[in-house]
PDB file of C-alpha atoms in Angstrom:
ATOM      1  CA  MET A   1      87.643 -12.165  22.124  1.00 54.00           C
ATOM      2  CA  GLU A   2      88.680 -10.153  18.617  1.00 59.00           C
ATOM      3  CA  GLY A   3      92.487 -10.099  17.950  1.00 64.00           C
ATOM      4  CA  GLU A   4      93.212 -12.220  21.084  1.00 65.00           C
ATOM      5  CA  GLU A   5      94.671 -15.693  20.911  1.00 66.00           C
ATOM      6  CA  PRO A   6      92.458 -18.135  20.888  1.00 62.00           C
ATOM      7  CA  ARG A   7      94.902 -20.897  23.136  1.00 64.00           C
ATOM      8  CA  ALA A   8      95.269 -18.586  25.969  1.00 68.00           C
ATOM      9  CA  LEU A   9      91.878 -17.586  26.181  1.00 68.00           C
ATOM     10  CA  ILE A  10      89.532 -21.291  25.379  1.00 73.00           C
ATOM     11  CA  ARG A  11      92.013 -24.140  25.948  1.00 74.00           C
ATOM     12  CA  PRO A  12      92.201 -24.093  29.929  1.00 75.00           C
ATOM     13  CA  SER A  13      88.244 -23.110  30.111  1.00 73.00           C
ATOM     14  CA  LEU A  14      88.248 -26.386  27.667  1.00 73.00           C
ATOM     15  CA  THR A  15      90.666 -28.747  29.815  1.00 74.00           C
ATOM     16  CA  HIS A  16      89.144 -27.829  32.791  1.00 70.00           C
ATOM     17  CA  VAL A  17      85.205 -28.708  32.340  1.00 72.00           C
ATOM     18  CA  ALA A  18      85.946 -30.715  29.423  1.00 74.00           C
ATOM     19  CA  SER A  19      89.674 -32.554  28.696  1.00 85.00           C
ATOM     20  CA  ARG A  20      92.231 -31.198  26.723  1.00 86.00           C
ATOM     21  CA  PRO A  21      91.406 -33.173  23.370  1.00 87.00           C
ATOM     22  CA  VAL A  22      87.807 -31.142  23.744  1.00 88.00           C
ATOM     23  CA  ALA A  23      89.735 -28.322  24.242  1.00 87.00           C
ATOM     24  CA  SER A  24      92.397 -28.612  21.369  1.00 89.00           C
ATOM     25  CA  VAL A  25      89.701 -30.118  18.920  1.00 91.00           C
ATOM     26  CA  PHE A  26      87.480 -27.164  19.530  1.00 88.00           C
ATOM     27  CA  VAL A  27      90.571 -24.356  18.822  1.00 89.00           C
ATOM     28  CA  ALA A  28      91.550 -26.192  15.856  1.00 92.00           C
ATOM     29  CA  MET A  29      87.917 -26.215  14.201  1.00 92.00           C
ATOM     30  CA  MET A  30      87.547 -22.640  14.983  1.00 88.00           C
ATOM     31  CA  GLU A  31      90.168 -21.633  13.487  1.00 89.00           C
ATOM     32  CA  THR A  32      89.587 -23.776  10.390  1.00 93.00           C
ATOM     33  CA  ILE A  33      85.923 -21.232  10.691  1.00 92.00           C
ATOM     34  CA  GLU A  34      87.801 -18.453  11.207  1.00 90.00           C
ATOM     35  CA  ARG A  35      90.531 -18.985   7.892  1.00 91.00           C
ATOM     36  CA  GLU A  36      88.150 -20.598   5.872  1.00 93.00           C
ATOM     37  CA  ALA A  37      85.313 -18.297   6.443  1.00 93.00           C
ATOM     38  CA  ALA A  38      83.375 -16.974   3.634  1.00 94.00           C
ATOM     39  CA  ARG A  39      81.736 -13.890   5.793  1.00 93.00           C
ATOM     40  CA  ALA A  40      81.883 -12.654   9.604  1.00 90.00           C
ATOM     41  CA  MET A  41      80.196 -15.160  11.683  1.00 88.00           C
ATOM     42  CA  GLN A  42      77.344 -13.579  14.234  1.00 88.00           C
ATOM     43  CA  VAL A  43      78.358 -14.568  17.422  1.00 83.00           C
ATOM     44  CA  HIS A  44      75.987 -13.632  20.523  1.00 81.00           C
ATOM     45  CA  CYS A  45      78.373 -12.199  23.715  1.00 76.00           C
ATOM     46  CA  VAL A  46      76.996 -14.067  26.782  1.00 72.00           C
ATOM     47  CA  ALA A  47      74.727 -11.298  27.994  1.00 76.00           C
ATOM     48  CA  CYS A  48      72.496 -12.098  24.890  1.00 76.00           C
ATOM     49  CA  GLY A  49      69.459 -14.414  24.979  1.00 78.00           C
ATOM     50  CA  GLY A  50      69.899 -17.827  23.073  1.00 81.00           C
ATOM     51  CA  TYR A  51      72.435 -18.077  20.320  1.00 85.00           C
ATOM     52  CA  SER A  52      72.531 -16.786  16.681  1.00 89.00           C
ATOM     53  CA  TYR A  53      72.048 -18.574  13.805  1.00 91.00           C
ATOM     54  CA  ASP A  54      75.734 -18.468  12.608  1.00 92.00           C
ATOM     55  CA  GLU A  55      75.919 -20.471  15.958  1.00 90.00           C
ATOM     56  CA  GLN A  56      73.088 -22.514  15.668  1.00 91.00           C
ATOM     57  CA  ARG A  57      74.815 -24.230  12.765  1.00 92.00           C
ATOM     58  CA  VAL A  58      78.274 -24.170  14.021  1.00 91.00           C
ATOM     59  CA  VAL A  59      76.534 -26.885  17.031  1.00 87.00           C
ATOM     60  CA  LEU A  60      74.732 -28.928  14.742  1.00 89.00           C
ATOM     61  CA  ALA A  61      77.525 -29.281  12.519  1.00 91.00           C
ATOM     62  CA  CYS A  62      79.222 -30.446  15.264  1.00 87.00           C
ATOM     63  CA  GLY A  63      76.555 -33.195  16.647  1.00 84.00           C
ATOM     64  CA  LEU A  64      75.225 -33.990  12.994  1.00 87.00           C
ATOM     65  CA  ALA A  65      78.953 -34.513  11.631  1.00 89.00           C
ATOM     66  CA  ARG A  66      79.551 -37.954  12.183  1.00 85.00           C
ATOM     67  CA  ALA A  67      76.003 -39.944  11.188  1.00 84.00           C
ATOM     68  CA  ALA A  68      75.725 -37.078   8.661  1.00 89.00           C
ATOM     69  CA  PRO A  69      78.352 -35.806   7.302  1.00 92.00           C
ATOM     70  CA  ASP A  70      76.623 -34.112   3.925  1.00 94.00           C
ATOM     71  CA  ILE A  71      74.479 -32.247   6.522  1.00 94.00           C
ATOM     72  CA  ALA A  72      76.936 -31.188   8.307  1.00 94.00           C
ATOM     73  CA  MET A  73      78.503 -29.255   5.072  1.00 95.00           C
ATOM     74  CA  GLN A  74      75.511 -27.978   4.225  1.00 96.00           C
ATOM     75  CA  LEU A  75      74.939 -26.278   7.622  1.00 95.00           C
ATOM     76  CA  LEU A  76      78.414 -25.339   7.444  1.00 95.00           C
ATOM     77  CA  GLY A  77      78.781 -23.995   3.871  1.00 95.00           C
ATOM     78  CA  PRO A  78      77.044 -20.745   4.018  1.00 95.00           C
ATOM     79  CA  LEU A  79      80.400 -19.568   7.072  1.00 95.00           C
ATOM     80  CA  VAL A  80      82.585 -20.893   5.243  1.00 96.00           C
ATOM     81  CA  LYS A  81      84.705 -21.054   1.534  1.00 96.00           C
ATOM     82  CA  SER A  82      85.661 -25.075   2.057  1.00 95.00           C
ATOM     83  CA  CYS A  83      83.769 -27.390   4.303  1.00 94.00           C
ATOM     84  CA  LYS A  84      85.867 -30.557   4.045  1.00 95.00           C
ATOM     85  CA  ALA A  85      88.301 -29.497   7.034  1.00 96.00           C
ATOM     86  CA  PRO A  86      85.880 -28.165   9.272  1.00 95.00           C
ATOM     87  CA  VAL A  87      83.735 -31.597   8.616  1.00 95.00           C
ATOM     88  CA  LEU A  88      86.048 -33.857   9.855  1.00 95.00           C
ATOM     89  CA  LEU A  89      87.184 -31.160  12.777  1.00 95.00           C
ATOM     90  CA  ALA A  90      83.475 -31.447  14.242  1.00 92.00           C
ATOM     91  CA  ARG A  91      83.530 -35.015  13.707  1.00 90.00           C
ATOM     92  CA  THR A  92      86.610 -35.122  16.246  1.00 91.00           C
ATOM     93  CA  LEU A  93      85.004 -32.940  18.224  1.00 89.00           C
ATOM     94  CA  ASN A  94      81.837 -35.000  18.369  1.00 83.00           C
ATOM     95  CA  VAL A  95      84.031 -38.028  19.793  1.00 85.00           C
ATOM     96  CA  ALA A  96      86.051 -36.009  21.914  1.00 88.00           C
ATOM     97  CA  LEU A  97      83.003 -34.738  23.278  1.00 84.00           C
ATOM     98  CA  ASP A  98      81.705 -38.320  23.808  1.00 82.00           C
ATOM     99  CA  ASN A  99      84.806 -39.235  25.348  1.00 86.00           C
ATOM    100  CA  ALA A 100      84.454 -36.404  27.680  1.00 86.00           C
ATOM    101  CA  GLY A 101      81.499 -37.431  28.913  1.00 82.00           C
ATOM    102  CA  PHE A 102      79.584 -34.478  26.976  1.00 75.00           C
ATOM    103  CA  PRO A 103      75.588 -34.962  27.613  1.00 60.00           C
ATOM    104  CA  MET A 104      74.943 -34.349  24.227  1.00 59.00           C
ATOM    105  CA  PRO A 105      73.604 -36.512  21.331  1.00 56.00           C
ATOM    106  CA  VAL A 106      75.605 -38.872  19.528  1.00 48.00           C
ATOM    107  CA  ARG A 107      75.129 -40.941  17.022  1.00 48.00           C
ATOM    108  CA  MET A 108      77.330 -44.067  17.165  1.00 46.00           C
ATOM    109  CA  TRP A 109      78.911 -45.658  14.474  1.00 49.00           C
ATOM    110  CA  ASP A 110      79.286 -49.430  15.360  1.00 50.00           C
ATOM    111  CA  ASP A 111      76.772 -51.799  13.549  1.00 48.00           C
ATOM    112  CA  GLU A 112      75.932 -52.690  16.198  1.00 49.00           C
ATOM    113  CA  ALA A 113      74.839 -49.560  18.143  1.00 48.00           C
ATOM    114  CA  ALA A 114      73.992 -48.017  14.802  1.00 48.00           C
ATOM    115  CA  LEU A 115      69.996 -47.660  15.299  1.00 49.00           C
ATOM    116  CA  THR A 116      70.819 -46.232  19.302  1.00 48.00           C
ATOM    117  CA  THR A 117      71.102 -42.282  20.128  1.00 49.00           C
ATOM    118  CA  VAL A 118      72.670 -41.415  22.970  1.00 46.00           C
ATOM    119  CA  HIS A 119      71.776 -38.753  25.475  1.00 39.00           C
TER     120      HIS A 119
END
């Protein structure tokens, strides 16, 4: 919601469906992306079919951030001036979503499960 405080709008909803850590990290990541914006990010409204390319970049970067941070940086590169902080937060968000039980592809990073993709 343009011009609105994101914590008051987003955090309660994400806390309800996921967890407080997911909500906190998501808000921090999006605030960082906005603060570091290289250009205006294209976001589709709820009534639009599908996701914009920019939204797809953010979601995919989040999913890849732990296993392939270089690719995550390439995905976020067109959106932000500096990719390091958003990618670090995306890595953290990936972990928080996994800890909250969200059904998303997560590449595990401990030795035993390094070759396993959990869906």
